[in-house]
Short mmCIF file of C-alpha atoms in Angstrom, two decimals:
data_model
loop_
_atom_site.label_atom_id
_atom_site.label_comp_id
_atom_site.label_asym_id
_atom_site.label_seq_id
_atom_site.Cartn_x
_atom_site.Cartn_y
_atom_site.Cartn_z
CA PHE A 1223 0.69 14.41 -28.44
CA THR A 1224 0.40 10.66 -28.16
CA ILE A 1225 1.60 8.57 -25.26
CA LEU A 1226 1.96 4.84 -25.74
CA LEU A 1227 2.08 2.65 -22.52
CA PRO A 1228 3.14 -0.81 -23.79
CA ILE A 1229 3.52 -2.18 -20.26
CA ILE A 1230 0.40 -1.77 -17.93
CA LYS A 1231 -0.85 -4.45 -15.47
CA LYS A 1232 -4.36 -3.15 -15.43
CA PRO A 1233 -6.37 -0.40 -17.22
CA GLU A 1234 -6.36 1.74 -14.08
CA ASP A 1235 -2.54 2.06 -14.53
CA ALA A 1236 -3.25 4.33 -17.57
CA SER A 1237 -5.41 6.72 -15.43
CA ILE A 1238 -2.55 6.93 -12.94
CA VAL A 1239 -0.19 8.07 -15.69
CA ALA A 1240 -2.72 10.39 -17.04
CA ARG A 1241 -3.32 12.05 -13.69
CA ARG A 1242 0.42 12.60 -13.25
CA VAL A 1243 0.66 14.25 -16.64
CA ILE A 1244 -2.13 16.53 -15.88
CA ASP A 1245 -0.69 17.37 -12.47
CA THR A 1246 2.69 18.29 -13.94
CA LEU A 1247 1.59 20.09 -16.83
CA THR A 1248 -0.93 22.23 -15.03
CA GLN A 1249 1.78 23.69 -12.73
CA PRO A 1250 2.07 27.48 -13.26
CA PHE A 1251 5.35 28.59 -14.88
CA SER A 1252 6.97 31.79 -16.17
CA ILE A 1253 9.02 32.49 -19.17
CA GLU A 1254 12.47 34.06 -18.94
CA GLY A 1255 12.45 37.52 -20.53
CA TRP A 1256 8.78 37.86 -20.05
CA GLU A 1257 8.78 38.95 -16.38
CA SER A 1258 5.49 40.88 -16.83
CA ILE A 1259 3.60 37.50 -17.60
CA LYS A 1260 3.83 35.22 -14.60
CA ASN A 1261 2.10 32.05 -13.47
CA ILE A 1262 1.21 30.96 -16.95
CA ARG A 1263 -1.12 27.85 -16.83
CA LEU A 1264 -1.92 25.22 -19.54
CA GLY A 1265 -5.02 23.24 -19.80
CA VAL A 1266 -4.49 19.41 -20.33
CA SER A 1267 -7.26 17.03 -21.75
CA ILE A 1268 -6.31 13.41 -22.18
CA GLY A 1269 -8.22 10.68 -23.99
CA ILE A 1270 -7.52 7.08 -23.22
CA ALA A 1271 -8.06 3.97 -25.55
CA LEU A 1272 -7.12 0.48 -24.54
CA VAL A 1273 -5.88 -2.38 -26.61
CA PRO A 1274 -7.63 -4.61 -27.50
CA ARG A 1275 -11.07 -3.59 -26.32
CA ASP A 1276 -10.86 -0.11 -28.12
CA GLY A 1277 -9.05 -1.18 -31.19
CA THR A 1278 -6.20 -3.24 -32.49
CA ASP A 1279 -4.84 -0.92 -35.07
CA LYS A 1280 -3.29 2.56 -34.99
CA THR A 1281 -6.33 4.20 -36.87
CA ALA A 1282 -8.90 2.90 -34.54
CA LEU A 1283 -6.93 3.59 -31.55
CA LEU A 1284 -6.15 7.15 -32.45
CA ARG A 1285 -9.86 7.65 -33.51
CA ASN A 1286 -11.13 6.38 -30.18
CA ALA A 1287 -8.45 8.20 -28.02
CA ASP A 1288 -9.33 11.45 -29.76
CA SER A 1289 -13.04 10.99 -29.28
CA ALA A 1290 -12.41 10.50 -25.52
CA MET A 1291 -9.99 13.34 -25.43
CA TYR A 1292 -12.95 15.89 -26.69
CA LYS A 1293 -15.09 14.48 -23.86
CA ALA A 1294 -12.31 15.29 -21.45
CA LYS A 1295 -12.03 18.92 -23.02
CA GLU A 1296 -15.71 19.47 -21.85
CA LYS A 1297 -14.53 18.79 -18.22
CA GLY A 1298 -11.32 20.58 -18.29
CA ASN A 1299 -8.01 19.40 -16.97
CA SER A 1300 -9.18 15.88 -16.90
CA TYR A 1301 -8.86 12.45 -18.54
CA VAL A 1302 -11.65 10.28 -20.06
CA PHE A 1303 -11.51 6.53 -21.21
CA PHE A 1304 -13.28 5.86 -24.52
CA THR A 1305 -15.69 3.31 -22.89
CA GLU A 1306 -18.26 4.26 -20.30
CA GLU A 1307 -17.40 1.31 -18.23
CA MET A 1308 -13.83 2.39 -17.86
CA ASN A 1309 -14.83 5.88 -17.12
CA ASP A 1310 -17.04 4.63 -14.11
CA MET A 1311 -14.12 2.66 -12.85
CA ALA A 1312 -11.73 5.67 -13.21
CA MET A 1313 -14.17 7.98 -11.65
CA GLU A 1314 -14.32 5.62 -8.67
CA ARG A 1315 -10.82 5.31 -8.43
CA LEU A 1316 -10.29 9.24 -8.53
CA LEU A 1317 -12.90 9.72 -5.80
CA MET A 1318 -11.24 7.09 -3.70
CA GLU A 1319 -7.82 8.77 -4.31
CA GLU A 1320 -9.11 12.17 -3.32
CA GLY A 1321 -10.76 10.43 -0.30
CA ILE A 1322 -7.66 9.01 0.99
CA ARG A 1323 -5.81 12.37 0.81
CA ARG A 1324 -8.64 13.86 2.76
CA ALA A 1325 -9.14 10.97 5.26
CA LEU A 1326 -5.44 11.45 6.52
CA GLY A 1327 -6.18 14.95 7.56
CA ALA A 1328 -9.75 14.16 8.86
CA ASN A 1329 -9.07 11.30 11.23
CA GLU A 1330 -11.15 8.90 9.24
CA PHE A 1331 -8.60 6.09 9.57
CA GLU A 1332 -8.70 3.95 12.81
CA LEU A 1333 -7.04 0.88 14.17
CA TYR A 1334 -8.72 -2.23 15.24
CA PHE A 1335 -6.61 -4.56 17.58
CA GLN A 1336 -6.56 -8.46 17.17
CA PRO A 1337 -5.50 -10.37 20.13
CA ILE A 1338 -2.76 -12.76 19.96
CA VAL A 1339 -2.94 -15.53 22.52
CA ASP A 1340 -0.61 -18.45 23.66
CA SER A 1341 -1.62 -22.02 23.93
CA THR A 1342 -3.26 -21.31 27.38
CA GLY A 1343 -5.43 -18.45 26.13
CA VAL A 1344 -3.42 -15.61 27.63
CA ILE A 1345 -3.21 -12.45 25.57
CA THR A 1346 0.48 -11.95 24.87
CA SER A 1347 0.34 -9.31 22.01
CA ALA A 1348 -2.01 -7.55 19.64
CA GLU A 1349 -2.02 -6.89 15.85
CA ALA A 1350 -2.99 -3.42 14.62
CA LEU A 1351 -5.25 -3.53 11.80
CA ILE A 1352 -6.24 -0.35 9.92
CA ARG A 1353 -9.79 0.36 8.84
CA TRP A 1354 -11.23 3.29 6.87
CA ASN A 1355 -14.45 4.93 8.26
CA HIS A 1356 -15.59 6.27 5.00
CA PRO A 1357 -18.22 8.82 5.25
CA LYS A 1358 -20.26 7.37 2.31
CA HIS A 1359 -19.22 3.66 1.99
CA GLY A 1360 -18.93 2.94 5.71
CA LEU A 1361 -16.11 0.76 7.29
CA LEU A 1362 -13.68 -0.16 4.51
CA LEU A 1363 -11.06 -3.02 4.88
CA PRO A 1364 -7.47 -2.49 3.80
CA ASP A 1365 -7.81 -4.44 0.44
CA ARG A 1366 -10.13 -1.59 -0.69
CA PHE A 1367 -7.58 1.14 -0.10
CA ILE A 1368 -4.12 0.03 0.65
CA PRO A 1369 -3.13 -1.03 -3.14
CA LEU A 1370 -4.45 2.40 -4.26
CA ALA A 1371 -2.49 4.21 -1.54
CA GLU A 1372 0.75 2.37 -2.92
CA ASP A 1373 -0.13 3.39 -6.34
CA ILE A 1374 -0.48 7.01 -5.67
CA ASP A 1375 2.49 7.24 -3.36
CA LEU A 1376 0.51 7.68 -0.11
CA ILE A 1377 1.61 4.43 1.56
CA LYS A 1378 4.44 6.08 3.45
CA PRO A 1379 2.29 8.72 5.31
CA LEU A 1380 -0.42 6.00 5.79
CA GLY A 1381 2.05 3.57 7.19
CA THR A 1382 3.73 6.00 9.42
CA TRP A 1383 0.27 7.03 10.91
CA VAL A 1384 -0.51 3.38 11.58
CA LEU A 1385 2.99 2.69 13.23
CA SER A 1386 2.54 5.83 15.40
CA ALA A 1387 -1.15 5.21 16.34
CA ALA A 1388 -0.36 1.62 17.27
CA CYS A 1389 2.52 2.60 19.46
CA LYS A 1390 0.43 5.25 21.24
CA GLN A 1391 -2.18 2.73 21.99
CA LEU A 1392 0.39 0.12 23.17
CA LYS A 1393 1.83 2.73 25.53
CA SER A 1394 -1.43 3.53 26.91
CA LEU A 1395 -1.90 -0.28 27.74
CA HIS A 1396 1.57 -0.27 29.30
CA ASP A 1397 0.59 2.64 31.55
CA LEU A 1398 -2.49 0.70 32.56
CA GLY A 1399 -0.45 -2.18 33.86
CA PHE A 1400 -0.29 -4.43 30.84
CA ASP A 1401 3.32 -3.78 30.35
CA ASP A 1402 4.07 -7.42 28.86
CA LEU A 1403 1.97 -6.84 25.90
CA ALA A 1404 3.72 -6.35 22.51
CA MET A 1405 2.17 -4.91 19.19
CA ALA A 1406 2.43 -6.33 15.66
CA VAL A 1407 2.18 -3.95 12.75
CA ASN A 1408 2.12 -4.80 9.03
CA LEU A 1409 4.38 -3.26 6.52
CA ALA A 1410 3.09 -2.85 2.98
CA PRO A 1411 5.39 -3.75 0.02
CA ALA A 1412 6.03 -0.25 -0.96
CA GLN A 1413 7.13 0.69 2.48
CA LEU A 1414 10.19 -1.59 2.05
CA ASP A 1415 11.41 1.00 -0.63
CA GLN A 1416 11.64 3.83 1.90
CA ARG A 1417 15.01 4.99 2.36
CA ASP A 1418 14.29 6.32 5.78
CA LEU A 1419 12.19 3.43 7.04
CA SER A 1420 14.58 2.31 9.70
CA ASP A 1421 14.87 5.95 10.99
CA THR A 1422 11.20 6.56 10.90
CA ILE A 1423 10.50 3.31 12.92
CA GLY A 1424 13.06 4.28 15.47
CA ASN A 1425 11.70 7.77 15.85
CA ILE A 1426 8.33 6.62 16.40
CA ILE A 1427 9.33 4.05 18.99
CA SER A 1428 11.38 6.80 20.89
CA ARG A 1429 8.64 9.33 20.95
CA SER A 1430 6.14 6.77 22.15
CA GLY A 1431 8.31 5.92 25.06
CA LEU A 1432 8.30 2.23 24.07
CA LYS A 1433 11.24 -0.12 23.74
CA PRO A 1434 12.10 -1.66 20.31
CA SER A 1435 11.27 -5.05 21.76
CA ASP A 1436 7.62 -4.16 22.29
CA LEU A 1437 7.21 -3.84 18.49
CA ARG A 1438 6.89 -6.75 15.91
CA LEU A 1439 6.93 -5.87 12.16
CA GLU A 1440 4.99 -8.24 9.79
CA LEU A 1441 5.94 -8.78 6.16
CA THR A 1442 4.02 -11.08 3.83
CA GLU A 1443 5.94 -13.95 2.45
CA THR A 1444 4.91 -12.62 -1.07
CA THR A 1445 6.40 -9.27 -0.35
CA ILE A 1446 9.74 -10.55 0.86
CA MET A 1447 10.06 -12.90 -2.28
CA GLU A 1448 9.35 -9.96 -4.75
CA ASN A 1449 13.01 -9.03 -4.12
CA PRO A 1450 14.59 -11.36 -1.71
CA GLU A 1451 18.01 -9.69 -1.49
CA ARG A 1452 16.58 -6.19 -0.97
CA SER A 1453 14.15 -7.73 1.87
CA ARG A 1454 17.08 -9.45 3.49
CA GLN A 1455 19.11 -6.13 3.74
CA LYS A 1456 16.14 -3.94 4.83
CA ILE A 1457 15.17 -6.32 7.69
CA GLU A 1458 18.89 -6.48 8.72
CA MET A 1459 19.02 -2.61 8.73
CA ILE A 1460 15.82 -2.22 10.58
CA LYS A 1461 16.97 -4.60 13.30
CA ALA A 1462 20.46 -3.16 13.62
CA MET A 1463 19.09 0.24 14.06
CA ASN A 1464 16.34 -0.82 16.45
CA ASN A 1465 17.91 -3.44 18.72
CA GLY A 1466 15.31 -5.78 20.02
CA ILE A 1467 12.83 -5.24 17.41
CA THR A 1468 11.23 -8.56 16.14
CA VAL A 1469 10.29 -9.47 12.49
CA ALA A 1470 7.52 -11.95 11.22
CA ILE A 1471 6.79 -13.39 7.96
CA ASP A 1472 3.01 -13.27 7.29
CA ASP A 1473 0.78 -15.47 5.19
CA PHE A 1474 3.67 -18.13 5.20
CA GLY A 1475 3.10 -21.04 3.01
CA THR A 1476 1.67 -19.01 -0.11
CA GLY A 1477 4.52 -17.36 -1.44
CA TYR A 1478 6.83 -20.12 -2.57
CA SER A 1479 9.88 -19.02 -0.64
CA SER A 1480 13.19 -20.15 -1.68
CA LEU A 1481 14.55 -22.16 1.32
CA ALA A 1482 17.99 -21.08 0.72
CA TYR A 1483 17.13 -17.41 1.16
CA LEU A 1484 14.86 -18.21 4.08
CA THR A 1485 17.94 -19.28 6.26
CA ARG A 1486 19.37 -16.02 5.57
CA TYR A 1487 16.67 -13.86 6.93
CA ALA A 1488 16.88 -12.20 10.56
CA VAL A 1489 13.25 -13.24 11.21
CA ASP A 1490 11.68 -14.28 14.60
CA PHE A 1491 8.30 -15.64 13.76
CA LEU A 1492 6.45 -17.52 10.83
CA LYS A 1493 2.82 -16.89 10.82
CA ILE A 1494 1.08 -19.72 8.85
CA ASP A 1495 -1.42 -18.65 6.30
CA ARG A 1496 -4.96 -18.89 7.38
CA SER A 1497 -5.81 -20.94 4.27
CA PHE A 1498 -4.06 -23.87 6.12
CA VAL A 1499 -5.19 -23.08 9.69
CA ILE A 1500 -8.88 -22.47 8.89
CA GLN A 1501 -9.20 -26.10 7.89
CA MET A 1502 -6.73 -27.58 10.27
CA ASP A 1503 -8.52 -30.92 10.64
CA ASP A 1504 -7.89 -31.48 6.94
CA GLY A 1505 -5.13 -34.37 6.79
CA ASP A 1506 -3.13 -32.56 4.03
CA ASN A 1507 -3.23 -29.17 5.84
CA SER A 1508 -2.23 -30.64 9.16
CA LYS A 1509 0.94 -32.24 7.40
CA VAL A 1510 1.80 -28.73 5.98
CA ILE A 1511 1.25 -27.05 9.26
CA GLN A 1512 3.72 -29.62 11.02
CA THR A 1513 6.10 -29.24 8.45
CA ILE A 1514 6.13 -25.37 8.84
CA ILE A 1515 6.48 -25.80 12.53
CA ASN A 1516 9.41 -28.06 12.08
CA LEU A 1517 10.96 -25.74 9.59
CA GLY A 1518 10.61 -22.85 12.12
#
């Protein structure tokens, strides 16, 4: 069988499809009328050829994909790219994917807390930042694993863990007497697609013993502008079901927001992107910063 993928953003997307095909076809099945034969299993081997690097006509592409498929057969229930370079990238991705699944159950993820201070230097809140204590690669920043977690549909359990762990930590701080502190938690783009996101947030807040006003959710400007209307509706739903919770637009100034939409968002904070703040002495940057403050 041949599967054509005419629209993929990056070569790794082909490996995602291949892995899903393998996972689906290797599930055991039975045939009606043949009750004595149960849990039949198929073997699946997939070879991947990419345009244009592996060919630009059907003959070359089929030949190279076929060659890769035979290499996959040697491994069993796997996929192989035609080029060694792509195979190395695919293997690294597969190892990271399996690592994320393992890490969730092995307590390898942890939170770092970045203090947020007012103009006098007093800490008013903190931002929860996830890190992966990888047993082989050491401490990994979110850009190494969050996009992959979104691709393989693990962003929901990972995001739920972050929210829950952050709320537990904040409750501990409140119990120590720092009851004025709030906590900011980032939401990944794929989390906005969760139908039960508002309920999940509410349940976590309730279980932790906090108030909704103790929590701030942060969404990047780019995330919001991917689907402005959906984002607006989701933000309003979250706030309606969690009275007092606040919302911030992160990385503001880089996502080319439509000002017409911006006025319709139930947003409490604008976080100016660090590319402006890190060079605040620059005349043009200071003008942008002042404009954003006025806009806010």
